[in-house]
mmCIF file of C-alpha atoms in Angstrom:
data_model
loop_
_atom_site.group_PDB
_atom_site.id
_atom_site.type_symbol
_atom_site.label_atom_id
_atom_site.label_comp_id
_atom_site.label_asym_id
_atom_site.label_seq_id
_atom_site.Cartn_x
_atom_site.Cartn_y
_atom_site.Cartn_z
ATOM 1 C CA UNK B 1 150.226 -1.737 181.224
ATOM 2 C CA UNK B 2 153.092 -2.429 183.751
ATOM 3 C CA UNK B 3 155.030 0.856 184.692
ATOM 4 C CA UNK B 4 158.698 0.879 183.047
ATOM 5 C CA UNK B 5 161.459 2.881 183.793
ATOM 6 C CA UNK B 6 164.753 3.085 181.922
ATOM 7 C CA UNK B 7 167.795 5.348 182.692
ATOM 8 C CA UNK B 8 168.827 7.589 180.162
ATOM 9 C CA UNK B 9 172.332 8.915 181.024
ATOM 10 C CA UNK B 10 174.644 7.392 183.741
ATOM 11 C CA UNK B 11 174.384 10.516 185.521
ATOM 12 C CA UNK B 12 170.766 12.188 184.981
ATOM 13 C CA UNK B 13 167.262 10.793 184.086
ATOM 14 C CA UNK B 14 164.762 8.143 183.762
ATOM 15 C CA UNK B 15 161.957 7.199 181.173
ATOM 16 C CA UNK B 16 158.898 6.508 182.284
ATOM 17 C CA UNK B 17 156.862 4.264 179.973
ATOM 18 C CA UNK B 18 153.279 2.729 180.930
ATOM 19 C CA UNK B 19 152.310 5.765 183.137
ATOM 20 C CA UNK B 20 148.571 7.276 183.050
ATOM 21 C CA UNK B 21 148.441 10.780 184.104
ATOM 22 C CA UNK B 22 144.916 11.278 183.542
ATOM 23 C CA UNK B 23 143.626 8.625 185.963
ATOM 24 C CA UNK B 24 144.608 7.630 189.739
ATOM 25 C CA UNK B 25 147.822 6.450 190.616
ATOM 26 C CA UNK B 26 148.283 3.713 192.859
ATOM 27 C CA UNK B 27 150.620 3.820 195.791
ATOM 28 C CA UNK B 28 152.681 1.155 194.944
ATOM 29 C CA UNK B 29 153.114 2.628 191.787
ATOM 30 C CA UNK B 30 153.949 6.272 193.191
ATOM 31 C CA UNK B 31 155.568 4.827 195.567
ATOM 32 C CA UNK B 32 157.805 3.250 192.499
ATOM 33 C CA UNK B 33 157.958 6.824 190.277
ATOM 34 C CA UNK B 34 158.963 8.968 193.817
ATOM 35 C CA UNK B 35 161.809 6.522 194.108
ATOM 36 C CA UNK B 36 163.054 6.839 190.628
ATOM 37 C CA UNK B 37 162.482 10.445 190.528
ATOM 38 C CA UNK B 38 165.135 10.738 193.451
ATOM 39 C CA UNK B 39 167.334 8.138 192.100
ATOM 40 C CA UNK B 40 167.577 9.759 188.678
ATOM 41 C CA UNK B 41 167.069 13.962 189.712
ATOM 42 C CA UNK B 42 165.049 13.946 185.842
ATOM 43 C CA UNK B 43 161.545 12.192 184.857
ATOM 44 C CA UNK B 44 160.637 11.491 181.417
ATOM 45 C CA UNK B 45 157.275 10.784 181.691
ATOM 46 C CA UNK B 46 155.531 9.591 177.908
ATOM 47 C CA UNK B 47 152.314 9.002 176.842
ATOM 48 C CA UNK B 48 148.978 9.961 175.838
ATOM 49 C CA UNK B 49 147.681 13.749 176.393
ATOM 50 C CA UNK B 50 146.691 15.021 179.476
ATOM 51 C CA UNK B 51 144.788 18.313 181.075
ATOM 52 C CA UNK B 52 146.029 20.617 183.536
ATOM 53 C CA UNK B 53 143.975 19.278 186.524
ATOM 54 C CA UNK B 54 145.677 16.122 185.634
ATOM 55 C CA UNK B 55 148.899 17.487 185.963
ATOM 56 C CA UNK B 56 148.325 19.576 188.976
ATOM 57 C CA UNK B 57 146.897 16.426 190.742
ATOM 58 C CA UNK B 58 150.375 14.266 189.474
ATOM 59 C CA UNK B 59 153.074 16.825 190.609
ATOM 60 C CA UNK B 60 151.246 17.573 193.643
ATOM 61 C CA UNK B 61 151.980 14.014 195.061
ATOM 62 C CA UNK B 62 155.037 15.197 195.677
ATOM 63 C CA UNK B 63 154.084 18.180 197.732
ATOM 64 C CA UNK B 64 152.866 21.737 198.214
ATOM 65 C CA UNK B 65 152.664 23.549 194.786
ATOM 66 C CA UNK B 66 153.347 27.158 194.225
ATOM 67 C CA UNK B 67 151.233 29.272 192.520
ATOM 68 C CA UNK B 68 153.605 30.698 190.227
ATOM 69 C CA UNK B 69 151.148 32.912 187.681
ATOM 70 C CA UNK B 70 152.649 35.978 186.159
ATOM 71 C CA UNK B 71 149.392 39.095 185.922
ATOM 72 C CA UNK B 72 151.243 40.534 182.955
ATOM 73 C CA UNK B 73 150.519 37.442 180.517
ATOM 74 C CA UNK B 74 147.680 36.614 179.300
ATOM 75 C CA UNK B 75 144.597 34.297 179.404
ATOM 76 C CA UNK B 76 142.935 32.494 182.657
ATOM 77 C CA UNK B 77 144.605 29.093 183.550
ATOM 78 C CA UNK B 78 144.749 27.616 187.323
ATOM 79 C CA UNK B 79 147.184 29.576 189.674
ATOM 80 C CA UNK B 80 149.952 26.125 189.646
ATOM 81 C CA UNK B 81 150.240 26.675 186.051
ATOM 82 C CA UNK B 82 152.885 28.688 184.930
ATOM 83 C CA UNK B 83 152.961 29.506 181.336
ATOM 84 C CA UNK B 84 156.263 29.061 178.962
ATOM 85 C CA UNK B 85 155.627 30.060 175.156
ATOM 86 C CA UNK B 86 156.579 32.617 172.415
ATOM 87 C CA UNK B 87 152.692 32.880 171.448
ATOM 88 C CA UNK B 88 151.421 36.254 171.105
ATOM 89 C CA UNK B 89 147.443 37.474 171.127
ATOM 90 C CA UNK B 90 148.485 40.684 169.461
ATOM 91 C CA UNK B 91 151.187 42.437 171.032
ATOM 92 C CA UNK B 92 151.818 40.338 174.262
ATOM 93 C CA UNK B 93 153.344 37.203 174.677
ATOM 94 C CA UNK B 94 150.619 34.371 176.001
ATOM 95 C CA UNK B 95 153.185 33.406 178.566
ATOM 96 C CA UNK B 96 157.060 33.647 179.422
ATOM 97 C CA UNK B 97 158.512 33.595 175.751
ATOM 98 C CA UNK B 98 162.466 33.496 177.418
ATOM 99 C CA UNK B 99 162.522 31.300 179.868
ATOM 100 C CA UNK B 100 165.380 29.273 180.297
ATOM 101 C CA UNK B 101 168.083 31.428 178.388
ATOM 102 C CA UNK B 102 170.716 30.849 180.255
ATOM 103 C CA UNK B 103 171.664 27.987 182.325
ATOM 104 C CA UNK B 104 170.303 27.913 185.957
ATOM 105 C CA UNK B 105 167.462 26.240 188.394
ATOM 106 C CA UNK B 106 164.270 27.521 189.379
ATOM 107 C CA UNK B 107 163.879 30.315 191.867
ATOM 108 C CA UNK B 108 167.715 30.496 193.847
ATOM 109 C CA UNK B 109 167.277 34.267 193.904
ATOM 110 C CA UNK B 110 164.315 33.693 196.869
ATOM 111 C CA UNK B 111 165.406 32.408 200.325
ATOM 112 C CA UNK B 112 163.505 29.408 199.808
ATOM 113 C CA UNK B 113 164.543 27.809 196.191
ATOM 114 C CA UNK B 114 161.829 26.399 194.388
ATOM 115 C CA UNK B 115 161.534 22.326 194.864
ATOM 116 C CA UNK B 116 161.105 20.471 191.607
ATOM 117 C CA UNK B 117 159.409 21.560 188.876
ATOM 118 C CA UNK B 118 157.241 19.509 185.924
ATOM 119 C CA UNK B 119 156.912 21.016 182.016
ATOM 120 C CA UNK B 120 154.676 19.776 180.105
ATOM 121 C CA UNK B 121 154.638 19.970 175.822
ATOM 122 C CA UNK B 122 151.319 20.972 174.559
ATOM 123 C CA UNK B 123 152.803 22.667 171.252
ATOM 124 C CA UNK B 124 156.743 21.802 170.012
ATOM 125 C CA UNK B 125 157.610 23.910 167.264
ATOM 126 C CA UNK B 126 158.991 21.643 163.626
ATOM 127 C CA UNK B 127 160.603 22.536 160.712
ATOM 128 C CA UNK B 128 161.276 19.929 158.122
ATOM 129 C CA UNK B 129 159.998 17.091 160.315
ATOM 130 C CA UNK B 130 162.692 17.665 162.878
ATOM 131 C CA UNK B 131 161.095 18.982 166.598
ATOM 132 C CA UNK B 132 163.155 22.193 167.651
ATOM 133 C CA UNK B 133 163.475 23.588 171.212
ATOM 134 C CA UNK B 134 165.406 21.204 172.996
ATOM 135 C CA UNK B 135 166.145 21.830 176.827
ATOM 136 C CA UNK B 136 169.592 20.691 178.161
ATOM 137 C CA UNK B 137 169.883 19.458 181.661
ATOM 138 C CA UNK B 138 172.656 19.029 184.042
ATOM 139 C CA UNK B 139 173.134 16.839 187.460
ATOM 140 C CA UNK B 140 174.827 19.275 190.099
ATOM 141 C CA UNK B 141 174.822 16.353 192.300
ATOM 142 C CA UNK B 142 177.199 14.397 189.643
ATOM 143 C CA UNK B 143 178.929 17.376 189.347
ATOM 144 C CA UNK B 144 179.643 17.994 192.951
ATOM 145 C CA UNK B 145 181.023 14.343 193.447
ATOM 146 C CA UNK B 146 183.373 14.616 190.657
ATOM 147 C CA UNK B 147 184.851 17.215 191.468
ATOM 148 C CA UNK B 148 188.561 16.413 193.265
ATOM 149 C CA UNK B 149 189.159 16.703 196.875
ATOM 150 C CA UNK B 150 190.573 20.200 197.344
ATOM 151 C CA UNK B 151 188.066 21.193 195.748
ATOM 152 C CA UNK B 152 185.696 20.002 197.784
ATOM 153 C CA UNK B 153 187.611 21.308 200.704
ATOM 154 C CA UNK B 154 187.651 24.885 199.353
ATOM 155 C CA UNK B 155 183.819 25.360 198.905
ATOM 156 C CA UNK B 156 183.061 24.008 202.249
ATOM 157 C CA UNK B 157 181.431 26.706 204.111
ATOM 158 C CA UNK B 158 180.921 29.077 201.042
ATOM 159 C CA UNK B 159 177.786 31.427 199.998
ATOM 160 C CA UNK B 160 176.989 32.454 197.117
ATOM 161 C CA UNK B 161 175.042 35.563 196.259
ATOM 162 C CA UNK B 162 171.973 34.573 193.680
ATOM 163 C CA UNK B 163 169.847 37.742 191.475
ATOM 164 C CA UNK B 164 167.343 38.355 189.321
ATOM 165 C CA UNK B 165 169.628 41.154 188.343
ATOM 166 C CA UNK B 166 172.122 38.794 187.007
ATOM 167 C CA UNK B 167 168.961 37.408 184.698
ATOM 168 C CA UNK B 168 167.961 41.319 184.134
ATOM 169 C CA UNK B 169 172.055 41.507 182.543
ATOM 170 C CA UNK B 170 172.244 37.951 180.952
ATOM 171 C CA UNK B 171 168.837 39.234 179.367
ATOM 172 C CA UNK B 172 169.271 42.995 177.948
ATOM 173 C CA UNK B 173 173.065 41.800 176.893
ATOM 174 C CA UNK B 174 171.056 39.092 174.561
ATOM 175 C CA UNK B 175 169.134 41.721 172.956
ATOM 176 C CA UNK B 176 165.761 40.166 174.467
ATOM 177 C CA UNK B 177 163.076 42.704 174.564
ATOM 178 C CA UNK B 178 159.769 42.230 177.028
ATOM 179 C CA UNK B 179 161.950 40.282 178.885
ATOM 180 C CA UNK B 180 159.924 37.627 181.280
ATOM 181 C CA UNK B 181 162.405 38.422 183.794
ATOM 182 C CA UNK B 182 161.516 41.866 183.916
ATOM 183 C CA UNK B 183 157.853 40.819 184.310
ATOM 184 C CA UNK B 184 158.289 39.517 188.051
ATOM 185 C CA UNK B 185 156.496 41.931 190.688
ATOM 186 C CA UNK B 186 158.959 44.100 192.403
ATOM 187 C CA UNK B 187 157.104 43.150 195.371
ATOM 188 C CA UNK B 188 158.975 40.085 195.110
ATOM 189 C CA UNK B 189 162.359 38.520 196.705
ATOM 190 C CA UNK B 190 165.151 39.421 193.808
ATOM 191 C CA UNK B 191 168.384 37.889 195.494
ATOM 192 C CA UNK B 192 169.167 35.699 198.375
ATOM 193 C CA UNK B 193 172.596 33.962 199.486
ATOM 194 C CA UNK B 194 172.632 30.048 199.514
ATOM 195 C CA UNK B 195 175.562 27.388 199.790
ATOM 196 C CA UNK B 196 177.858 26.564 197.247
ATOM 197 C CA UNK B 197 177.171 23.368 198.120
ATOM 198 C CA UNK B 198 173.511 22.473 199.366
ATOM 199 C CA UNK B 199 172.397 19.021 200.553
ATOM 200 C CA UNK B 200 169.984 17.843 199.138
ATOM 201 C CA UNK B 201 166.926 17.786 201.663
ATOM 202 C CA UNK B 202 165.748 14.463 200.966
ATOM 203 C CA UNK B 203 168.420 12.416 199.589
ATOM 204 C CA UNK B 204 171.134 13.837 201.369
ATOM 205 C CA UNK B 205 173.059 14.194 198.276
ATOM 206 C CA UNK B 206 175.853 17.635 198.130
ATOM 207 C CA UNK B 207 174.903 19.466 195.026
ATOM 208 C CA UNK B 208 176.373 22.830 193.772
ATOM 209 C CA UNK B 209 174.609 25.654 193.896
ATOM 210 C CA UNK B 210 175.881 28.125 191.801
ATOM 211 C CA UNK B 211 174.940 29.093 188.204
ATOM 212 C CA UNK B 212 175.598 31.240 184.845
ATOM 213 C CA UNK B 213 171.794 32.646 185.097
ATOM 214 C CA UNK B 214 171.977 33.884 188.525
ATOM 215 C CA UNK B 215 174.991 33.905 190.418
ATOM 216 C CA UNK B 216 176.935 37.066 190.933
ATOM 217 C CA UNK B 217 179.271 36.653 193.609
ATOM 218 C CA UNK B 218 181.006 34.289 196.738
ATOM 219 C CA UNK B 219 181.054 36.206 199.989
ATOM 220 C CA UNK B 220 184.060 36.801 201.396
ATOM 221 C CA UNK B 221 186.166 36.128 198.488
ATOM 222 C CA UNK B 222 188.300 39.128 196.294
ATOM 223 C CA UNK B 223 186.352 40.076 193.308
ATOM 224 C CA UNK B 224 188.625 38.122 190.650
ATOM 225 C CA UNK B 225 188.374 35.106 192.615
ATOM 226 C CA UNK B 226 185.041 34.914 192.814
ATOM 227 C CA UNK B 227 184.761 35.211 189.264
ATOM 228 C CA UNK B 228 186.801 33.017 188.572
ATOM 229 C CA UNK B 229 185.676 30.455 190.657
ATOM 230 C CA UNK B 230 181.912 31.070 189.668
ATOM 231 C CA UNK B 231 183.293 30.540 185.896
ATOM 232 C CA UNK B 232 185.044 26.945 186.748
ATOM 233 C CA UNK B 233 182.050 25.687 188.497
ATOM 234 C CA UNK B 234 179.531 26.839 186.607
ATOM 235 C CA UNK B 235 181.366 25.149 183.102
ATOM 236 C CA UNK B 236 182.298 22.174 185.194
ATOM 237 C CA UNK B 237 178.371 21.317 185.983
ATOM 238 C CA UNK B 238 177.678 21.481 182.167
ATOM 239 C CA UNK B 239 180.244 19.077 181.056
ATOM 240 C CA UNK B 240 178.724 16.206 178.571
ATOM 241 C CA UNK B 241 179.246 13.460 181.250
ATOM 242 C CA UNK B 242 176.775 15.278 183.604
ATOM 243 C CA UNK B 243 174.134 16.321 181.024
ATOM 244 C CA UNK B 244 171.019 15.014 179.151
ATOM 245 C CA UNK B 245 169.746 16.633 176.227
ATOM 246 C CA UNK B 246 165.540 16.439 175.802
ATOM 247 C CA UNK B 247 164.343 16.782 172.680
ATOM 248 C CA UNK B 248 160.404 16.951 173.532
ATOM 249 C CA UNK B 249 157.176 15.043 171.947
ATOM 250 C CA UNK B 250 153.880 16.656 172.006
ATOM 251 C CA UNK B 251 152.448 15.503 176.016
ATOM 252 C CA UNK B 252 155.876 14.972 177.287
ATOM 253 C CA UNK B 253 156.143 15.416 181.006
ATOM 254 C CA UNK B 254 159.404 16.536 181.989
ATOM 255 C CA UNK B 255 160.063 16.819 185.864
ATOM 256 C CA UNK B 256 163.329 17.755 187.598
ATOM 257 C CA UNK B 257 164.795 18.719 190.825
ATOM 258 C CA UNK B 258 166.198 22.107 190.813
ATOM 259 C CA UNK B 259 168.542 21.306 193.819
ATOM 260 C CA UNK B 260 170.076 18.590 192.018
ATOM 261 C CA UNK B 261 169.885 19.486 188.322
ATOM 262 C CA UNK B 262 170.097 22.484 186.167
ATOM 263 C CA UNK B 263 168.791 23.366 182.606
ATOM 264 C CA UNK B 264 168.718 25.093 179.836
ATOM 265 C CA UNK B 265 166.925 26.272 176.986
ATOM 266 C CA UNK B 266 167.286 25.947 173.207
ATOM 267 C CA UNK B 267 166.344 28.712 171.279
ATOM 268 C CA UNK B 268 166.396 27.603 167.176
ATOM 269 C CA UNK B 269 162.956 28.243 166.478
ATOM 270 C CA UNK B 270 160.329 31.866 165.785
ATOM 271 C CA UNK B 271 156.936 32.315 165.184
ATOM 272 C CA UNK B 272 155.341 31.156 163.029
ATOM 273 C CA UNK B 273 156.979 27.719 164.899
ATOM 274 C CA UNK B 274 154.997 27.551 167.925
ATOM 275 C CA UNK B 275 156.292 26.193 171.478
ATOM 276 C CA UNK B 276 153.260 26.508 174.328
ATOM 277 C CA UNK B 277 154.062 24.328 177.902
ATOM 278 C CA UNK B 278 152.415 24.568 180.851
ATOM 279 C CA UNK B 279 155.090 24.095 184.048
ATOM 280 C CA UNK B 280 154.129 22.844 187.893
ATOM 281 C CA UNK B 281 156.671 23.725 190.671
ATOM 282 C CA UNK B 282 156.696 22.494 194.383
ATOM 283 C CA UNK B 283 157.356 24.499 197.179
ATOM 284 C CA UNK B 284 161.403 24.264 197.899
#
């Protein structure tokens, strides 16, 4: 079957339609998918199931993987695999059960962000014949050009402070217990300035960099107006014109950029509705 792919939303993502994870690619055809990928900033990928070796060996086309495994979850999987779900053997979650609260891309509080990342739907959760979980996504790049010419002009040259203690807040204010945030080894980076605006490194695209999940403050600015200008980015990115909604089918690969896109999680569903995916990210 010929390799399809259809844009979604003027702004963010492509569906990819005739794709076969679980054997080889051919360069043409990568060659094709890496083009759209970059074109789009989100890739829908459909089709039949696939295993984890044949997801490792897709995403890692694109580059270096990190090994992203959390020792306070359980079960053995490969070290790429990161685990999202609200499973539990017992007392303790199979993987992170919170991810994606709030709105915000992968990894800004390190001093290298994550590259893009891949999720893929082994259980969705239904009630009533209707899938639950949806994840909302937002172009940053789309975002960024929109946005009027003083504005652009006043965030040239900008940093922006990005925590894990902003997540830790966002988190315990929520009510969330066992919080997946609070999981991460304290061995590990937990904040790191960035640009406002970063370019992206291989499209050359300017993309804001600043979000509700992790972003506390803008150096050099009074306290107020930081805030303030944190708040008016931050709700301009997640306007409807920049955003795609997903609402996932069982072996759904999802890929995005987390320079050029942000996301966010829906929560409407509890055990006994069951959500397991298994996520892939590149090395920023």
């Amino acid at each position: 079957m010929a390799i399809t792919i259809t844009p979604l939303r003027p702004s963010i993502g492509a569906e990819v339609r005739g794709l076969d994870l679980t054997g080889p690619i051919g360069d043409g055809d990568f060659a094709k998918i890496r083009q759209a990928f970059y074109d789009h900033d989100l890739l829908v990928v459909r089709g039949g199931p696939f295993s984890d070796d044949d997801h490792i060996r897709f995403s890692s086309r694109f580059g270096e993987l990190k090994k992203l495994a959390y020792d306070a979850y359980l079960g053995d999987r490969r070290p790429e695999i990161f685990v999202v779900s609200n499973i539990k053997e017992g007392e303790r979650y199979i993987g992170a059960h919170d991810a994606g609260m709030f709105w915000h891309s992968d990894g800004p509080f390190l001093p290298k962000p994550h590259g893009p990342s891949a999720l893929h739907a082994i259980e969705v959760p239904v009630q009533d014949g209707r899938v639950l979980g949806d994840t909302h996504f937002a172009s940053t790049a789309a975002a960024y050009d929109a946005l009027p010419q003083s504005m652009k002009r006043r965030l040239e040259g900008l940093q922006a402070v990005n925590s894990m203690l902003r997540r830790f807040e966002l988190a315990a204010r929520s009510g969330v217990q066992d919080s997946a945030a609070t999981k991460h080894s304290k061995a590990q980076e937990q904040e790191a300035v960035h640009p406002v605006v970063r370019v992206h490194p291989v499209t050359g695209r300017k993309c804001l960099f600043v979000s509700d999940g992790y972003t506390t403050r803008i150096l050099g600015l009074p306290e107020d107006e930081s805030k303030a200008l944190i708040e008016e980015l931050t709700q301009h990115i997640v306007q409807p014109q920049f955003c795609y909604t997903h609402s996932w089918q069982l072996n759904d690969l999802v890929m995005w950029d987390n320079c050029s896109t942000q996301h966010k999680a829906t929560f409407d569903y509890k055990l006994p509705q069951r959500r397991l995916m298994h996520r892939t990210t590149l090395v920023g």
